[in-house]
Coordinates of C-alpha atoms in Angstrom, one line a residue:
X1 CA -11.3 -9.7 -37.9
X2 CA -8.3 -7.2 -37.9
X3 CA -10.7 -4.3 -37.5
X4 CA -12.4 -6.0 -34.6
X5 CA -9.2 -6.6 -33.0
X6 CA -8.3 -3.0 -33.4
X7 CA -11.6 -1.8 -31.7
X8 CA -10.8 -4.0 -28.7
X9 CA -7.3 -2.8 -28.5
X10 CA -8.3 0.8 -28.4
X11 CA -10.2 0.1 -25.2
X12 CA -6.9 -0.7 -23.6
X13 CA -5.3 2.5 -21.9
X14 CA -2.0 1.8 -23.4
X15 CA -3.5 1.9 -27.1
X16 CA -6.3 4.4 -26.4
X17 CA -4.3 7.1 -28.5
X18 CA -2.3 4.8 -30.6
X19 CA -2.0 5.3 -34.4
X20 CA -4.0 2.7 -36.2
X21 CA -1.3 2.6 -39.0
X22 CA 1.3 1.8 -36.6
X23 CA -0.3 -1.7 -35.8
X24 CA 0.5 -5.0 -37.3
X25 CA -1.8 -7.8 -36.4
X26 CA -1.3 -11.6 -37.1
X27 CA -3.4 -14.5 -36.1
X28 CA -1.8 -17.0 -34.1
X29 CA -2.3 -20.8 -34.2
X30 CA -2.7 -23.1 -31.3
X31 CA -5.3 -21.7 -29.2
X32 CA -7.7 -24.6 -28.5
X33 CA -10.4 -22.5 -26.8
X34 CA -9.1 -18.9 -27.3
X35 CA -8.6 -16.6 -30.3
X36 CA -4.8 -15.2 -30.0
X37 CA -3.3 -12.4 -32.1
X38 CA 0.3 -11.1 -32.2
X39 CA 0.2 -7.5 -32.1
X40 CA 3.1 -5.4 -33.3
X41 CA 3.1 -1.8 -32.4
X42 CA 6.1 0.4 -33.0
X43 CA 8.9 -1.7 -31.8
X44 CA 7.1 -3.8 -29.4
X45 CA 5.3 -7.1 -29.7
X46 CA 2.4 -8.3 -27.6
X47 CA -0.1 -11.3 -27.6
X48 CA -3.7 -10.4 -27.4
X49 CA -6.5 -12.7 -26.5
X50 CA -9.9 -11.8 -27.8
X51 CA -12.5 -11.8 -25.1
X52 CA -15.3 -14.4 -24.5
X53 CA -17.8 -14.3 -21.7
X54 CA -18.2 -17.4 -19.3
X55 CA -21.6 -16.7 -17.7
X56 CA -21.8 -19.8 -15.7
X57 CA -18.3 -18.9 -14.0
X58 CA -18.6 -15.1 -13.2
X59 CA -15.5 -15.0 -11.1
X60 CA -13.3 -17.2 -13.4
X61 CA -11.4 -14.4 -15.1
X62 CA -10.6 -12.6 -11.7
X63 CA -9.1 -15.9 -10.5
X64 CA -7.2 -16.3 -13.8
X65 CA -5.7 -12.9 -13.5
X66 CA -4.6 -13.4 -9.8
X67 CA -3.0 -16.6 -10.7
X68 CA -1.3 -15.5 -14.0
X69 CA 0.1 -12.4 -12.3
X70 CA 1.4 -14.5 -9.5
X71 CA 3.1 -16.7 -12.0
X72 CA 4.6 -13.7 -13.8
X73 CA 5.9 -12.3 -10.4
X74 CA 8.3 -15.5 -10.1
X75 CA 9.3 -15.3 -13.8
X76 CA 7.3 -18.4 -14.9
X77 CA 4.7 -16.6 -16.7
X78 CA 4.6 -13.5 -19.1
X79 CA 4.0 -10.0 -17.9
X80 CA 0.3 -9.2 -17.9
X81 CA -0.2 -5.7 -19.3
X82 CA -4.2 -5.7 -19.5
X83 CA -6.8 -8.1 -18.2
X84 CA -10.5 -7.4 -18.5
X85 CA -12.3 -9.2 -15.7
X86 CA -15.6 -9.0 -17.6
X87 CA -14.9 -10.7 -21.0
X88 CA -11.5 -12.1 -20.3
X89 CA -9.7 -10.2 -23.1
X90 CA -6.0 -10.2 -22.3
X91 CA -2.8 -8.7 -23.2
X92 CA 0.7 -9.9 -22.4
X93 CA 4.3 -9.3 -23.8
X94 CA 5.2 -11.6 -26.6
X95 CA 7.7 -14.2 -25.5
X96 CA 10.7 -14.6 -27.6
X97 CA 11.5 -18.4 -27.7
X98 CA 10.6 -21.8 -29.1
X99 CA 7.1 -23.3 -28.6
X100 CA 7.8 -26.7 -27.3
X101 CA 6.4 -29.9 -28.7
X102 CA 7.2 -33.7 -28.0
X103 CA 10.4 -33.7 -30.3
X104 CA 11.8 -30.5 -28.7
X105 CA 11.3 -32.1 -25.3
X106 CA 13.6 -34.8 -26.2
X107 CA 16.3 -32.5 -25.3
X108 CA 17.2 -33.2 -21.7
X109 CA 18.3 -29.5 -21.0
X110 CA 14.9 -28.3 -22.1
X111 CA 13.3 -30.7 -19.9
X112 CA 15.3 -29.6 -16.9
X113 CA 14.4 -26.1 -17.6
X114 CA 10.7 -27.1 -17.6
X115 CA 11.4 -28.9 -14.2
X116 CA 13.1 -25.8 -12.7
X117 CA 10.1 -23.7 -13.8
X118 CA 7.6 -25.9 -12.3
X119 CA 9.6 -26.1 -9.2
X120 CA 9.5 -22.3 -8.9
X121 CA 5.7 -22.3 -9.8
X122 CA 4.9 -24.7 -7.1
X123 CA 6.5 -22.4 -4.4
X124 CA 4.7 -19.2 -5.6
X125 CA 2.2 -17.3 -3.7
X126 CA -1.0 -19.4 -3.4
X127 CA -3.5 -19.4 -6.3
X128 CA -7.1 -18.9 -6.1
X129 CA -9.5 -21.8 -6.6
X130 CA -8.7 -25.5 -6.5
X131 CA -8.4 -28.3 -9.1
X132 CA -8.3 -32.0 -9.2
X133 CA -7.7 -34.3 -12.3
X134 CA -10.4 -36.7 -11.0
X135 CA -13.6 -34.5 -11.4
X136 CA -13.5 -34.7 -15.3
X137 CA -12.2 -38.2 -15.3
X138 CA -15.1 -39.4 -13.1
X139 CA -17.5 -37.6 -15.3
X140 CA -16.0 -39.0 -18.4
X141 CA -16.0 -42.6 -17.1
X142 CA -19.7 -42.3 -16.1
X143 CA -20.5 -41.0 -19.6
X144 CA -19.0 -44.1 -21.4
X145 CA -19.8 -47.0 -18.7
X146 CA -22.9 -48.4 -20.8
X147 CA -21.2 -47.9 -24.2
X148 CA -20.8 -51.5 -26.0
X149 CA -18.0 -53.0 -28.0
X150 CA -14.7 -52.3 -29.2
X151 CA -12.2 -50.4 -27.1
X152 CA -15.0 -49.5 -24.7
X153 CA -15.2 -53.0 -23.6
X154 CA -11.4 -53.2 -23.1
X155 CA -11.2 -50.2 -20.7
X156 CA -12.0 -52.5 -17.6
X157 CA -8.9 -54.2 -18.3
X158 CA -6.8 -51.3 -17.3
X159 CA -9.4 -49.4 -15.2
X160 CA -9.0 -51.6 -12.2
X161 CA -5.3 -51.3 -12.0
X162 CA -5.4 -47.5 -12.7
X163 CA -8.1 -46.9 -9.9
X164 CA -5.8 -48.8 -7.4
X165 CA -3.1 -46.4 -8.2
X166 CA -5.5 -43.5 -7.6
X167 CA -6.3 -44.9 -4.2
X168 CA -2.6 -45.2 -3.2
X169 CA -2.1 -41.5 -4.2
X170 CA -5.2 -40.4 -2.4
X171 CA -3.9 -42.1 0.8
X172 CA -0.6 -40.5 0.6
X173 CA -1.6 -36.8 -0.1
X174 CA 0.7 -33.7 -0.4
X175 CA -0.1 -30.1 0.4
X176 CA -1.8 -28.4 -2.7
X177 CA 0.6 -26.1 -4.7
X178 CA 0.1 -23.3 -7.3
X179 CA -0.4 -25.3 -10.6
X180 CA -0.8 -24.3 -14.3
X181 CA -2.8 -27.6 -14.7
X182 CA -2.6 -27.6 -18.5
X183 CA 0.6 -29.4 -19.1
X184 CA 0.6 -29.7 -22.9
X185 CA 4.0 -29.2 -24.5
X186 CA 2.9 -26.2 -26.4
X187 CA 2.1 -24.1 -23.4
X188 CA 5.9 -24.3 -22.6
X189 CA 8.0 -21.7 -24.3
X190 CA 11.7 -22.4 -24.4
X191 CA 13.6 -18.9 -24.1
X192 CA 17.1 -20.6 -23.9
X193 CA 18.0 -19.8 -20.2
X194 CA 14.6 -20.7 -19.0
X195 CA 11.2 -21.9 -19.9
X196 CA 7.9 -19.7 -19.5
X197 CA 4.4 -21.1 -19.4
X198 CA 1.4 -19.4 -21.1
X199 CA -2.5 -19.8 -21.1
X200 CA -3.1 -19.8 -17.3
X201 CA -7.0 -20.3 -17.6
X202 CA -6.8 -23.7 -15.7
X203 CA -4.4 -22.4 -13.1
X204 CA -5.3 -23.3 -9.4
X205 CA -4.2 -25.1 -6.2
X206 CA -3.6 -28.7 -7.1
X207 CA -1.4 -31.7 -6.3
X208 CA 2.0 -30.6 -7.8
X209 CA 3.1 -34.3 -8.6
X210 CA 0.1 -34.5 -11.0
X211 CA 1.5 -31.5 -13.0
X212 CA 4.9 -33.4 -13.3
X213 CA 3.4 -36.7 -14.2
X214 CA 1.0 -34.9 -16.7
X215 CA 3.7 -33.2 -18.5
X216 CA 5.7 -36.4 -18.7
X217 CA 2.7 -38.3 -20.2
X218 CA 1.6 -35.6 -22.4
X219 CA 5.2 -34.8 -23.7
X220 CA 5.7 -38.5 -24.4
X221 CA 8.7 -38.6 -22.0
X222 CA 10.8 -41.8 -21.9
X223 CA 13.1 -42.8 -19.2
X224 CA 15.8 -40.3 -20.1
X225 CA 13.4 -37.4 -20.0
X226 CA 11.8 -38.6 -16.6
X227 CA 15.3 -38.7 -15.1
X228 CA 16.0 -35.1 -16.4
X229 CA 12.7 -33.8 -14.9
X230 CA 13.5 -35.5 -11.6
X231 CA 16.9 -34.2 -11.3
X232 CA 15.7 -30.8 -11.9
X233 CA 12.7 -30.7 -9.9
X234 CA 13.3 -33.1 -7.0
X235 CA 17.4 -32.9 -7.2
X236 CA 17.6 -36.5 -5.6
X237 CA 16.1 -39.8 -6.9
X238 CA 14.9 -41.1 -3.6
X239 CA 12.5 -38.2 -3.0
X240 CA 9.1 -39.8 -2.3
X241 CA 7.5 -37.3 -4.8
X242 CA 9.3 -39.2 -7.7
X243 CA 7.0 -42.2 -7.1
X244 CA 3.9 -40.2 -6.9
X245 CA 4.9 -38.5 -10.2
X246 CA 5.4 -42.1 -11.7
X247 CA 2.0 -43.0 -10.7
X248 CA 0.3 -40.1 -11.9
X249 CA 1.9 -40.4 -15.3
X250 CA -0.1 -43.6 -15.6
X251 CA -3.3 -42.1 -14.3
X252 CA -3.0 -39.4 -16.8
X253 CA -2.6 -41.6 -19.6
X254 CA -5.8 -43.4 -18.5
X255 CA -7.4 -39.9 -18.3
X256 CA -6.8 -39.2 -22.0
X257 CA -7.8 -42.7 -23.0
X258 CA -11.2 -42.0 -21.3
X259 CA -11.4 -38.4 -22.5
X260 CA -11.1 -39.5 -26.2
X261 CA -13.7 -42.4 -25.6
X262 CA -16.0 -40.0 -24.1
X263 CA -15.8 -37.7 -27.1
X264 CA -16.0 -40.6 -29.5
X265 CA -19.3 -41.9 -27.7
X266 CA -20.6 -38.2 -28.3
X267 CA -20.1 -38.6 -32.0
X268 CA -17.2 -35.9 -32.0
X269 CA -14.7 -36.3 -34.8
X270 CA -14.7 -40.1 -34.7
X271 CA -11.5 -41.1 -36.4
X272 CA -9.3 -38.9 -34.6
X273 CA -10.8 -39.5 -31.3
X274 CA -10.7 -43.3 -32.1
X275 CA -6.8 -43.0 -32.9
X276 CA -6.3 -40.9 -29.8
X277 CA -7.9 -43.3 -27.4
X278 CA -6.1 -46.4 -29.1
X279 CA -2.7 -44.6 -28.7
X280 CA -3.4 -43.5 -25.1
X281 CA -4.7 -47.0 -24.1
X282 CA -1.6 -48.8 -25.5
X283 CA 0.6 -46.1 -23.6
X284 CA -1.3 -46.7 -20.2
X285 CA -1.0 -50.5 -20.8
X286 CA 3.0 -50.1 -21.2
X287 CA 3.5 -47.8 -18.2
X288 CA 1.3 -50.3 -16.0
X289 CA 3.6 -53.2 -17.4
X290 CA 6.8 -51.1 -16.6
X291 CA 9.3 -53.2 -14.4
X292 CA 9.7 -50.2 -12.0
X293 CA 6.1 -49.4 -11.3
X294 CA 5.8 -52.1 -8.4
X295 CA 8.5 -50.3 -6.5
X296 CA 6.8 -46.8 -7.0
X297 CA 3.6 -48.3 -5.6
X298 CA 5.4 -49.6 -2.5
X299 CA 7.1 -46.2 -1.8
X300 CA 3.7 -44.2 -2.2
X301 CA 2.1 -47.0 0.0
X302 CA 4.6 -46.4 2.8
X303 CA 4.0 -42.7 2.6
X304 CA 0.4 -43.4 3.8
X305 CA 1.4 -45.3 6.9

């Protein structure tokens, strides 16, 4: 594998005449859809993403490159040093920092840094293409609608309530903003004074409050972390966006319930998918039963009037 990476690296002008013996290449973990490597050359460190073509979406990499560079210009994403629009191979500077996870996001100050990063991102130069959470959610819902038994039979119990929240959100839209759209904690790198975000493949214009609710859901935020995110991003607790974020946190939890059930119905990694679906289902139920949800619903409904 190292030799094939070297061959690809030598195609990049920066490394065209580089000394092979000066490279140190290490595989990086964590890329769900990508093969990533830490590349050390002389005193510099880079991350290299191996190329893979996406024939069904010929303009995808041009859009990703545009969006990733826009994020880099405002300091939220890493500096892009090379991007091949044909196969998506990518080189960017290695970010020195801690890869975030649910435990590390228990730190309120880290949450605030993430909130400030998202606020900067959402005010950046417009991205190419658009994104909505509901396209894949609806597709997954349809794929399991006739699946009998077990947790599948329990889904309607929360689905009606979540779809009502969706209608309230859609009746009170906000302007789309540049969004990363893959708010798993591991895409956030804490550099101490700020957080940077990596993996811009899903980046597009989207509802900014979905991204906030998505991070809060996927990083397992409790009330304390939610409050830190609100302080950093909205700066005041009565901003109407706070309630839209709260509703999206529920919708995202339902999204992941359905995502795992769809994979389970397709026969993919049964035990893991069942555990994931149960965990997200219970989380969604808890959020639907939260004492403050009714107040958030009323505030969002007022936005539509």
